[in-house]
Coordinates of C-alpha atoms and ligand atoms in Angstrom, one line a residue:
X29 CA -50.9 -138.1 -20.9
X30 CA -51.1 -139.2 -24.4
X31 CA -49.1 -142.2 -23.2
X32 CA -52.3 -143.0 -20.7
X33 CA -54.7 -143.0 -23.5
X34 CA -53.1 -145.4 -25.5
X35 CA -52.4 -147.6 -22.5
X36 CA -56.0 -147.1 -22.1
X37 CA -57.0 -148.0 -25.3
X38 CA -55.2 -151.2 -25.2
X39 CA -56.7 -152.1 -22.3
X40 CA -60.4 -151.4 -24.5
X41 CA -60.3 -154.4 -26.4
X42 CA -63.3 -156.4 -27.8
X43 CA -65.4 -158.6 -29.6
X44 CA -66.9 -158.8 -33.4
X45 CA -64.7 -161.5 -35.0
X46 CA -66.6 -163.8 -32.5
X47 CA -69.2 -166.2 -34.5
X48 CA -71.7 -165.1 -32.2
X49 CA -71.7 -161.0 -31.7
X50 CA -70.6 -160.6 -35.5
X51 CA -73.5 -163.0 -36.8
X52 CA -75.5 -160.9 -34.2
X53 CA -74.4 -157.7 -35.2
X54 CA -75.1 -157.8 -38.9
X55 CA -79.2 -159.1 -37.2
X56 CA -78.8 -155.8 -36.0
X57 CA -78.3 -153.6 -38.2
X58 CA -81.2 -155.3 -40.3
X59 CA -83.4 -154.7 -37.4
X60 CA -82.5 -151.5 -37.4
X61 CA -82.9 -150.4 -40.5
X62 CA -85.8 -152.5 -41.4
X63 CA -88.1 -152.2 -38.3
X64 CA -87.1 -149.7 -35.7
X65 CA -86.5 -146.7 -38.5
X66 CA -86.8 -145.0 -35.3
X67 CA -83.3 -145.1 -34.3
X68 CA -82.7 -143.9 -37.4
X69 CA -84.6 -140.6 -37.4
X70 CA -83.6 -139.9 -33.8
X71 CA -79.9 -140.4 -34.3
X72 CA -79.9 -138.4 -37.4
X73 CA -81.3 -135.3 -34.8
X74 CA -79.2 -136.5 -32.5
X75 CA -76.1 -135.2 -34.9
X76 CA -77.6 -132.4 -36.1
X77 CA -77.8 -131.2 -32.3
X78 CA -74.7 -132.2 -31.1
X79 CA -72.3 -131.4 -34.0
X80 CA -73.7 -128.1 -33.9
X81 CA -74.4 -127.4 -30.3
X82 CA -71.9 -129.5 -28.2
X83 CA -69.1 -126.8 -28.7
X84 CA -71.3 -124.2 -27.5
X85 CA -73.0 -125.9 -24.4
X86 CA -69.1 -127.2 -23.4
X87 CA -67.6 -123.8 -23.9
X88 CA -70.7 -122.6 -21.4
X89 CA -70.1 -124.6 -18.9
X90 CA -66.9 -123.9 -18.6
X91 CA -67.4 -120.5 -18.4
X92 CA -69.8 -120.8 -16.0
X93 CA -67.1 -123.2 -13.7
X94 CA -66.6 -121.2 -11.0
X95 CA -70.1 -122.2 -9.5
X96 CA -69.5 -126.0 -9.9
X97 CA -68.2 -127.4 -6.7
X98 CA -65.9 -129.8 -7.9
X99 CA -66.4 -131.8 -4.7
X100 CA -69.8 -132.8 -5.6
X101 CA -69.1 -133.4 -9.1
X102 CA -66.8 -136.3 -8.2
X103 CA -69.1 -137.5 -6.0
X104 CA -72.1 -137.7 -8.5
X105 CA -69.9 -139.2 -10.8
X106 CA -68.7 -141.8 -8.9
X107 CA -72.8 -142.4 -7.6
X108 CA -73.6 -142.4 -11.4
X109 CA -70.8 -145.1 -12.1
X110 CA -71.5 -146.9 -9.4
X111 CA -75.1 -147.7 -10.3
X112 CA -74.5 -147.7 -14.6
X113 CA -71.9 -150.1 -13.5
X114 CA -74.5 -152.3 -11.4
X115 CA -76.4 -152.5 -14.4
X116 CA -73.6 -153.2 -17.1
X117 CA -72.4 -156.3 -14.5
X118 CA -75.7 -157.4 -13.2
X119 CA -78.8 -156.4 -15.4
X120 CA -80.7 -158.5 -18.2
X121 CA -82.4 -157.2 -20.9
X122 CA -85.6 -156.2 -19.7
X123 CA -87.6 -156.3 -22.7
X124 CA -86.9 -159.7 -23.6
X125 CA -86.5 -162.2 -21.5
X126 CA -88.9 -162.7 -19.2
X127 CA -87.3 -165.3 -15.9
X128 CA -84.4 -163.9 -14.2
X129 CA -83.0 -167.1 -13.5
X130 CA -82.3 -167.8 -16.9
X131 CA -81.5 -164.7 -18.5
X132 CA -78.2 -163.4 -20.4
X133 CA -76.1 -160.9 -17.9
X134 CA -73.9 -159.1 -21.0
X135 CA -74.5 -155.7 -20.8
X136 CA -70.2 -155.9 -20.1
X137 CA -69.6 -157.3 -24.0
X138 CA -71.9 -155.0 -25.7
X139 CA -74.5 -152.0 -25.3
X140 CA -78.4 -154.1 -26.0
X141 CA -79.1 -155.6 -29.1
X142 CA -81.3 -154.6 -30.5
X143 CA -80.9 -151.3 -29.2
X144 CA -83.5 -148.6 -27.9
X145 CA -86.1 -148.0 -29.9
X146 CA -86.0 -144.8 -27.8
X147 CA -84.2 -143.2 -25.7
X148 CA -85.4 -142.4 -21.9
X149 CA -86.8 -138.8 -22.8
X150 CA -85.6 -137.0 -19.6
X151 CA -82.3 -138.7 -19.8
X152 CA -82.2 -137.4 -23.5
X153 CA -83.2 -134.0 -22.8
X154 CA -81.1 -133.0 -20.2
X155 CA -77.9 -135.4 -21.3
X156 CA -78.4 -133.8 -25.0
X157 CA -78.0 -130.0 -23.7
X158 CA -74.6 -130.7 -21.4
X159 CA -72.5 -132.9 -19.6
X160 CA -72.6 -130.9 -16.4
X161 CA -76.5 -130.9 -16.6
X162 CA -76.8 -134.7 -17.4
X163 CA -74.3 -135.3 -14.3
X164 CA -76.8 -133.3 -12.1
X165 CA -79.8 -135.0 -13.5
X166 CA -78.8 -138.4 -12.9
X167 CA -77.3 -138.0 -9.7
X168 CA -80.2 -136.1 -8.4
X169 CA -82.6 -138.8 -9.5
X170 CA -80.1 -141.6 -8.3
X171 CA -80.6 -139.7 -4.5
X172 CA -84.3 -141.9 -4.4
X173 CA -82.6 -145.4 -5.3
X174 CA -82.8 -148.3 -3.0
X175 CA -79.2 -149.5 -3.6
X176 CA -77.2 -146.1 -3.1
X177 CA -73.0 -146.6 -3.5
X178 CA -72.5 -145.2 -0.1
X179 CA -74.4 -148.1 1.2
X180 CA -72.6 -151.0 -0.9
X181 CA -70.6 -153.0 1.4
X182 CA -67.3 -152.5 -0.9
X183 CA -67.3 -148.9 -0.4
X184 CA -68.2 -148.8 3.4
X185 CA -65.2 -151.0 3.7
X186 CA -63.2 -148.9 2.1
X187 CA -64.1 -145.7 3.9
X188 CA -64.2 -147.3 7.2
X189 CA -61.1 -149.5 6.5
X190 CA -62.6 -152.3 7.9
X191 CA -60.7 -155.8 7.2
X192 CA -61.9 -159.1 6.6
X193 CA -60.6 -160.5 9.4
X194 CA -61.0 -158.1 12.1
X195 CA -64.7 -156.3 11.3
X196 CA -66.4 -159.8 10.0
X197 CA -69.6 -158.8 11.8
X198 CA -69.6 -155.5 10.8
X199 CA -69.4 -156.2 7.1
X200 CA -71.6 -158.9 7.2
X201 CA -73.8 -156.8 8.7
X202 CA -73.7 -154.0 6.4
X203 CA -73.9 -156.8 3.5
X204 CA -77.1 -158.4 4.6
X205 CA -78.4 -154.5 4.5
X206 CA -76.7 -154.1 0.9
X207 CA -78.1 -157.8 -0.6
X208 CA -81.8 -156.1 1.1
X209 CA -81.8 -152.2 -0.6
X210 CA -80.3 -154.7 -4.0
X211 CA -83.6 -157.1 -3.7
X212 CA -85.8 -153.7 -3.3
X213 CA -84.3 -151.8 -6.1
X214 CA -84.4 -155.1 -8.2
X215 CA -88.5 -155.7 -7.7
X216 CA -89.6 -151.8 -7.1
X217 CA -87.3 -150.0 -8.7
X218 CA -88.0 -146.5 -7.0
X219 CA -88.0 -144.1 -8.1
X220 CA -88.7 -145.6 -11.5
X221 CA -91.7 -146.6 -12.5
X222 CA -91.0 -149.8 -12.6
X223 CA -87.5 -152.4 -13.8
X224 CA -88.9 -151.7 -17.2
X225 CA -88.2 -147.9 -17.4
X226 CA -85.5 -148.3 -14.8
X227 CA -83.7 -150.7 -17.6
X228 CA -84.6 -147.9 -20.5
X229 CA -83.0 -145.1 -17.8
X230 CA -79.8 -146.9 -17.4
X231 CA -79.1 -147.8 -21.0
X232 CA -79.7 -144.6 -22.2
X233 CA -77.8 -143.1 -19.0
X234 CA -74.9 -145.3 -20.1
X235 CA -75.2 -143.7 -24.4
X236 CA -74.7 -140.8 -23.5
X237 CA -71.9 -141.1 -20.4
X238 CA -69.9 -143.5 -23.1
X239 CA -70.4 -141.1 -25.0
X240 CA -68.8 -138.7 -22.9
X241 CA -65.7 -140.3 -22.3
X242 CA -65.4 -141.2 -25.8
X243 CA -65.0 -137.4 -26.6
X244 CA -62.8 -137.1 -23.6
X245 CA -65.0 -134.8 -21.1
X246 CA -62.2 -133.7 -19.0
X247 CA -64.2 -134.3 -15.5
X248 CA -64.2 -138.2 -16.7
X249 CA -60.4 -138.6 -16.7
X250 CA -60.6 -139.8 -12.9
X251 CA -63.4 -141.1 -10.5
X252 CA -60.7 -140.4 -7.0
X253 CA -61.9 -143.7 -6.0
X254 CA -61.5 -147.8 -6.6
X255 CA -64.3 -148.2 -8.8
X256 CA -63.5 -152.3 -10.0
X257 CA -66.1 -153.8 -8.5
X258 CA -69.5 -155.2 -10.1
X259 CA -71.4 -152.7 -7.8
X260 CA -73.2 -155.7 -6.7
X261 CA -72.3 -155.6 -2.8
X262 CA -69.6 -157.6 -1.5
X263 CA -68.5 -160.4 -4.0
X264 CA -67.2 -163.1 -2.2
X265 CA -64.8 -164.6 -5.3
X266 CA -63.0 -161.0 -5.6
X267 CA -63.7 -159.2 -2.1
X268 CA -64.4 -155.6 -1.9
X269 CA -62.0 -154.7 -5.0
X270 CA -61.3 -157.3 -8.2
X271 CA -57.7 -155.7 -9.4
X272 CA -59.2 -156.5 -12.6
X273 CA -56.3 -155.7 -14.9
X274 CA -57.8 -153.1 -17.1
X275 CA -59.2 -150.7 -14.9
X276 CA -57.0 -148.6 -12.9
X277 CA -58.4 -145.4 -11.8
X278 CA -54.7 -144.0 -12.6
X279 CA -54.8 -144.1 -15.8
X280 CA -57.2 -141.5 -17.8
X281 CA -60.9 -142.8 -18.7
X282 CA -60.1 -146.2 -16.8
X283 CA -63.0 -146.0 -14.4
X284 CA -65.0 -143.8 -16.9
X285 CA -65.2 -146.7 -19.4
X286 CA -65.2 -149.2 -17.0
X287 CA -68.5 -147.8 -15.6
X288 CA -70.1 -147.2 -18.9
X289 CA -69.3 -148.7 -21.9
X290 CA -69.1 -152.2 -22.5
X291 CA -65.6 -153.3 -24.1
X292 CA -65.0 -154.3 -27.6
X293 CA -61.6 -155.7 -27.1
X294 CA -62.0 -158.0 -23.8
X295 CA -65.5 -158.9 -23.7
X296 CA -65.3 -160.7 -20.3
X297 CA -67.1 -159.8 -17.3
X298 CA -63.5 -160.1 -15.2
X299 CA -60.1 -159.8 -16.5
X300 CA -57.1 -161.1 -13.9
X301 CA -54.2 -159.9 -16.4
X302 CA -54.4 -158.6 -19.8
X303 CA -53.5 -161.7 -21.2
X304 CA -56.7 -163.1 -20.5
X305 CA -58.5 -160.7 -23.0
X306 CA -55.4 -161.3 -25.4
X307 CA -55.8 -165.1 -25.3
X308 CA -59.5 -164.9 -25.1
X309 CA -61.1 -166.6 -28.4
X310 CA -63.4 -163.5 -27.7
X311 CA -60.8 -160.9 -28.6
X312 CA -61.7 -160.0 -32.1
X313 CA -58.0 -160.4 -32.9
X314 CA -57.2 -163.9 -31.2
X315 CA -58.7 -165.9 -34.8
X316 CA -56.5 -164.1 -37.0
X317 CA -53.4 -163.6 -35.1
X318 CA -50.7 -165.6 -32.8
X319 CA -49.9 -165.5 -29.7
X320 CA -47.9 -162.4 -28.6
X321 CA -49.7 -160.8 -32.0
X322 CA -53.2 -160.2 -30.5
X323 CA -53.4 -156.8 -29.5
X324 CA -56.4 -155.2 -29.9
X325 CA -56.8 -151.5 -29.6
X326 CA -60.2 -149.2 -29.6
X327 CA -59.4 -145.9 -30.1
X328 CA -61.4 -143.6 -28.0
X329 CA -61.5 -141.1 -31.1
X330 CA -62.5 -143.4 -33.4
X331 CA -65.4 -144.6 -31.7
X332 CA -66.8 -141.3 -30.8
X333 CA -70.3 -140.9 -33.0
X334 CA -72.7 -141.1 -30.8
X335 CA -75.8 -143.3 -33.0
X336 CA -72.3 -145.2 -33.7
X337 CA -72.0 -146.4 -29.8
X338 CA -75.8 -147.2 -29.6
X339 CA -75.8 -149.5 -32.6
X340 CA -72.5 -151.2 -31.2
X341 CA -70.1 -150.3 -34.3
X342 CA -67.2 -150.2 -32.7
X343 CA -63.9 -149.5 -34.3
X344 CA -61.1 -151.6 -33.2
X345 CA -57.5 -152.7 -34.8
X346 CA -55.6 -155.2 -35.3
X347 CA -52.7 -156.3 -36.3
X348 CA -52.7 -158.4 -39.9
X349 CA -51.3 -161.7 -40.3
X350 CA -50.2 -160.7 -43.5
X351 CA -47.7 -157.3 -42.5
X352 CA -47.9 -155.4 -45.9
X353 CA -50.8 -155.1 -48.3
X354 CA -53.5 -155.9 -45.6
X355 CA -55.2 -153.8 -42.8
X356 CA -57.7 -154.7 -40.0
X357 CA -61.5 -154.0 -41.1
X358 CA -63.2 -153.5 -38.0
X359 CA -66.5 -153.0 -39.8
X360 CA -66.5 -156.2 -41.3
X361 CA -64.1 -157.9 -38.2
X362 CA -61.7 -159.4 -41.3
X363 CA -57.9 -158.1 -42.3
X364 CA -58.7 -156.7 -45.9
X365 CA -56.6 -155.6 -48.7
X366 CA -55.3 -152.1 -48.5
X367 CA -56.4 -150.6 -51.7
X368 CA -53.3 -148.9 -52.5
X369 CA -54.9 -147.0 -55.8
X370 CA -57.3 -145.5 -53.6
X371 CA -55.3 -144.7 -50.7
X372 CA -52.8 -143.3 -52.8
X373 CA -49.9 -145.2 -51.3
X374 CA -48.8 -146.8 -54.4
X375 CA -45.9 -145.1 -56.2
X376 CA -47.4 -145.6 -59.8
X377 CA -45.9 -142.6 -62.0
X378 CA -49.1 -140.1 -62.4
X379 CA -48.3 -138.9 -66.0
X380 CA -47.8 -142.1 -67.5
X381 CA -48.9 -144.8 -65.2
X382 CA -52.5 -146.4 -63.8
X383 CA -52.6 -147.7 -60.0
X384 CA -54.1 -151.7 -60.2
X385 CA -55.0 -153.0 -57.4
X386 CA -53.9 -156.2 -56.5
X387 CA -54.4 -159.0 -53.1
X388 CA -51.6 -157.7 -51.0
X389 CA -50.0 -155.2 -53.2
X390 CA -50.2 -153.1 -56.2
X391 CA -48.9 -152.8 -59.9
X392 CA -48.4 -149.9 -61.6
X393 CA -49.7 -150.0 -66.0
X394 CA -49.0 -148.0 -68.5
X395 CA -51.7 -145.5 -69.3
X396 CA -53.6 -145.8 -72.5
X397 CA -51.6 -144.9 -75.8
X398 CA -48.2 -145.9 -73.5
X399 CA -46.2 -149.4 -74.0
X400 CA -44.0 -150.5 -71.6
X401 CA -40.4 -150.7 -72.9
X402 CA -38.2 -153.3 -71.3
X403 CA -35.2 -151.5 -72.3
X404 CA -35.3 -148.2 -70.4
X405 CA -38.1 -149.6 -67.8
X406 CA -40.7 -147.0 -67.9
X407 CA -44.2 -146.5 -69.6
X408 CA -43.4 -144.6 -73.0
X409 CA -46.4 -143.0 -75.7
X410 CA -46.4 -145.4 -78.2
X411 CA -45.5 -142.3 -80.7
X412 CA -42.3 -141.7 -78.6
X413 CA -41.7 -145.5 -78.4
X414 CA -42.1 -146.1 -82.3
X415 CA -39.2 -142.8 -82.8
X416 CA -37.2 -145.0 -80.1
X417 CA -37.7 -148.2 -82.4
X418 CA -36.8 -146.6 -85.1
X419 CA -33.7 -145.2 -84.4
X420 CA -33.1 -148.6 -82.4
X421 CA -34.2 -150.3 -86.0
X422 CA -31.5 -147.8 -87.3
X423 CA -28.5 -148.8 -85.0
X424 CA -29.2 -152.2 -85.0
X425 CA -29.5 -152.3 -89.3
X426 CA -25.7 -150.4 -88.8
X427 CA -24.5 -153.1 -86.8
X428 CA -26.2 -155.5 -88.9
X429 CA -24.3 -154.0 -91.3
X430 CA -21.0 -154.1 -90.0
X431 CA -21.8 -157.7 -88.5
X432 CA -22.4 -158.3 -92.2
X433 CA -18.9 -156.6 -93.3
X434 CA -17.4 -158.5 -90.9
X435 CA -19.4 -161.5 -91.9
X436 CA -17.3 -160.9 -95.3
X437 CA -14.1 -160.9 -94.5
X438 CA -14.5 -163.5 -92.3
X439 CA -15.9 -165.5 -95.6
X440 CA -12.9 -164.0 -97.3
X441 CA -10.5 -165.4 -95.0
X442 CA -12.2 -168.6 -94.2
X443 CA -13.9 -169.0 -97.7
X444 CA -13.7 -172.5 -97.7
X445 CA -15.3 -172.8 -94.4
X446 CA -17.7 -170.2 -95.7
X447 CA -18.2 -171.3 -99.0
X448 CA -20.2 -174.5 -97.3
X449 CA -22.8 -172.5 -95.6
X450 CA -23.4 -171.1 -98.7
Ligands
NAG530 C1 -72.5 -167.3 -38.0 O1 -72.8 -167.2 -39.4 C2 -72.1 -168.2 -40.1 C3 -72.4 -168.0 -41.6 O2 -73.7 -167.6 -41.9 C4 -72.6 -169.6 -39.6 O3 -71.9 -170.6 -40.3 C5 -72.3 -169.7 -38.1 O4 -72.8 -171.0 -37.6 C6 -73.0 -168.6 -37.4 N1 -72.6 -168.6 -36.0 C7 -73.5 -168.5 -35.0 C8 -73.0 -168.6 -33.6 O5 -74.7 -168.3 -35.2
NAG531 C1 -78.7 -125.4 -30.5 O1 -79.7 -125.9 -29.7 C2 -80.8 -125.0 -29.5 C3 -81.8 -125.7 -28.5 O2 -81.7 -127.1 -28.6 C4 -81.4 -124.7 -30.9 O3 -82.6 -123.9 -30.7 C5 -80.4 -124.1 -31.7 O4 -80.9 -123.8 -33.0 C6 -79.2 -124.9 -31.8 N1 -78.1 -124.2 -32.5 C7 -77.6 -124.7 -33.7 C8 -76.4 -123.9 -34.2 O5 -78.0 -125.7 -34.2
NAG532 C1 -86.8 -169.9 -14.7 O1 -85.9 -170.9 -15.1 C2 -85.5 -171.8 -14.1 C3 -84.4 -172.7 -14.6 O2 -84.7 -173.2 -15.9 C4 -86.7 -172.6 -13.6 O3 -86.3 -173.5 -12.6 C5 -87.8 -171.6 -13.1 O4 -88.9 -172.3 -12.8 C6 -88.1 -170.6 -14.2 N1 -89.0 -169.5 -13.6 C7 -90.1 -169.1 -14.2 C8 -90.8 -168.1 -13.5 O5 -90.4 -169.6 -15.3
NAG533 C1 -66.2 -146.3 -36.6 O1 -65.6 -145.8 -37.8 C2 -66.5 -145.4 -38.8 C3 -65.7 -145.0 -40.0 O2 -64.8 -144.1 -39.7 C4 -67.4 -144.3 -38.3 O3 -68.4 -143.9 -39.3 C5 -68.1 -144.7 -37.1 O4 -68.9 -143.6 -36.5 C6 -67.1 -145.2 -36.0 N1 -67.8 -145.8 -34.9 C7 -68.0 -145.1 -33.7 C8 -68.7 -145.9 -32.6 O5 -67.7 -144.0 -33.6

């Protein structure tokens, strides 16, 4: 299992190193903290509630388990993928941009920027208490949608097992009927109040289930379904299914953050084999790195705090050109020295020694009032180190001496030779 995660991980992979989403990100976080101080104040209550409460609310839920029908929990997750997934593929930002035609589709590199200036109050209020009550709150609100997953021409397929070849005028059929309930959702929206709140509902929909699979929630570890597809009806470049390479509902949290989150370490919208988000200049560890040294890896743990996912901080690593002395910054999308001093990985004698930092390494000095003696390599107090002198001053003054009585009868015996370098 633990084997699945990390597979899973790898398969997370991501973008900050890029010119583009690093400039970006830094933009953000200055619009964040200098005009929306709202995010601010909410995600700080945010914590407060969910550090405290979470442990509560999940240990309740459980408890309360026998009255789930497990059934219709897979099924509302799979309706909730399907339609946070149509808008990670296929939605623009709202807000912003104001022709369709033109607009950025991106929501599969990174959550908005800049992000909500709040969240979707119902969505927050019943996805804040527990995960089993935001799964029934968005799936029952989902039930009034236009563009419903049992009517999307990839999954009728599926369930009917219709092929290309033989049921062509069924599926197109069914297709003309998806592209029309797409179209209607699209201008209308029901049961929204419009795309504008329908965009606020699905971003804040998607927080909070990224930020359920982030911390694991059991119920997210499999969707019992194909889910890689752009929820967008049939796609005639992939079919029914993509076989994008990093999503396979097999392995834990594949379809979970497939649906939900965007993805740090392969920001593309489709991925054929995982070397195309290793050789991708939009892997955040292709500048650094060569090939067959890219991998990029985004921990789920490590990328777990939930105003953390809104504001896009995501925590990835890489490997470092440089093998010792330097470690991948995620925050600042750079390899950076390892402090060693402050890490406490050096191996600098406590008593006797200071930890200096150093570009790649370390060196270890002698502590105030200590010299470094060549002789017996280590750090000594400069009292001990004069008593060492001096009886060194001592032994070498005997030698001297006999080097000197030596010295004389070498005169004596050579005193003619001697009596020159007089
Ligand atoms: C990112 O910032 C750097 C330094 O400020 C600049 O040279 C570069 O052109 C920027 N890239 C983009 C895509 O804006
Ligand atoms: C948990 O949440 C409830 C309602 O949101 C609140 O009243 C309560 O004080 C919270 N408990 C803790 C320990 O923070
Ligand atoms: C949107 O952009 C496209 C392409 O630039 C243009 O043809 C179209 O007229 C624009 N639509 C609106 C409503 O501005
Ligand atoms: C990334 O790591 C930092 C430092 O440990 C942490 O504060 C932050 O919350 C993490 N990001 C996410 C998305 O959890």
């Amino acid at each position: 299992m633990i084997n699945n995660i990390n597979t899973i991980t790898l398969l997370f992979i991501s973008c900050i190193l890029c010119d583009n989403i690093f400039n970006t990100s830094i933009g953000t976080e200055e619009i964040t903290y200098a005009s929306s101080k709202g995010i601010q104040d909410f995600s700080q209550i945010l914590k407060e509630k969910f550090v405290t409460n979470n442990s509560e609310t999940t240990a309740a839920s459980a408890s309360s388990g026998t009255e789930v029908d497990i059934d219709e929990l897979r099924e509302n997750i799979r309706d909730i993928g399907y339609y946070l997934r149509s808008h990670k593929f296929n939605e623009y930002d709202r807000r912003y941009e104001t022709n369709s035609t033109t607009a950025e589709r991106i929501y599969f590199k990174t959550f908005p920027r800049p992000p909500l200036r709040s969240l979707h109050w119902e969505v927050h209020k019943y996805c804040e208490s527990s995960f089993m009550e935001c799964v029934n709150y968005l799936a029952k609100k989902l039930r009034g949608v236009a563009a419903r997953r049992t009517d999307d021409t990839s999954i009728v397929m599926m369930k009917q097992h219709w092929k290309w070849k033989t049921n062509t005028a069924q599926i197109e059929q069914v297709d003309e009927e998806c592209k029309k309930n797409k179209k209607l959702d699209d201008h209308i929206a029901d049961p929204f109040e419009g795309p504008l709140e329908r965009y606020q509902w699905r971003v804040t929909a998607s927080y909070f289930m990224c930020w359920y699979t982030m911390k694991k929630t059991p119920e997210l570890k499999r969707f019992h379904e194909k889910c890689d597809n752009f929820a967008n009806c049939l796609d005639y470049n992939y079919g029914p299914y993509n076989d994008d390479a990093r999503v396979d509902d097999l392995f834990d949290f594949s379809c979970a953050l497939y649906s939900f989150c965007p993805n740090p370490c392969c920001p593309l919208k489709y991925a054929n084999m995982m070397n195309d988000c290793l050789n991708s200049p939009e892997n955040p560890c292709y500048r650094q790195n060569n090939v067959g040294q890219r991998a990029c890896e985004a921990d789920l743990e490590q990328n777990s705090e939930f105003s953390d996912i809104i504001l896009n901080r995501w925590n990835v690593t890489c490997r470092c050109p440089q093998r010792r002395g330097y470690e991948w910054n995620s925050r600042y999308g750079i390899c950076i020295d390892v402090d060693e001093c402050v890490s406490k990985t050096h191996n600098c004698k406590p008593k006797v020694e200071s930890c200096l930092n150093l570009p790649g390494s370390f060196r270890c000095i002698c502590h105030w009032g200590y010299i470094w003696d060549e002789d017996s390599r280590e750090c000594l107090s400069s009292m001990a180190l004069s008593a060492l002198k001096l009886k060194r001053k001592e032994k070498t003054k005997i030698e001297m001496m006999k080097l000197t009585l030596w010295e004389k009868i070498k005169n004596i015996i050579f005193w003619r030779k001697g009596s020159s370098s007089n």
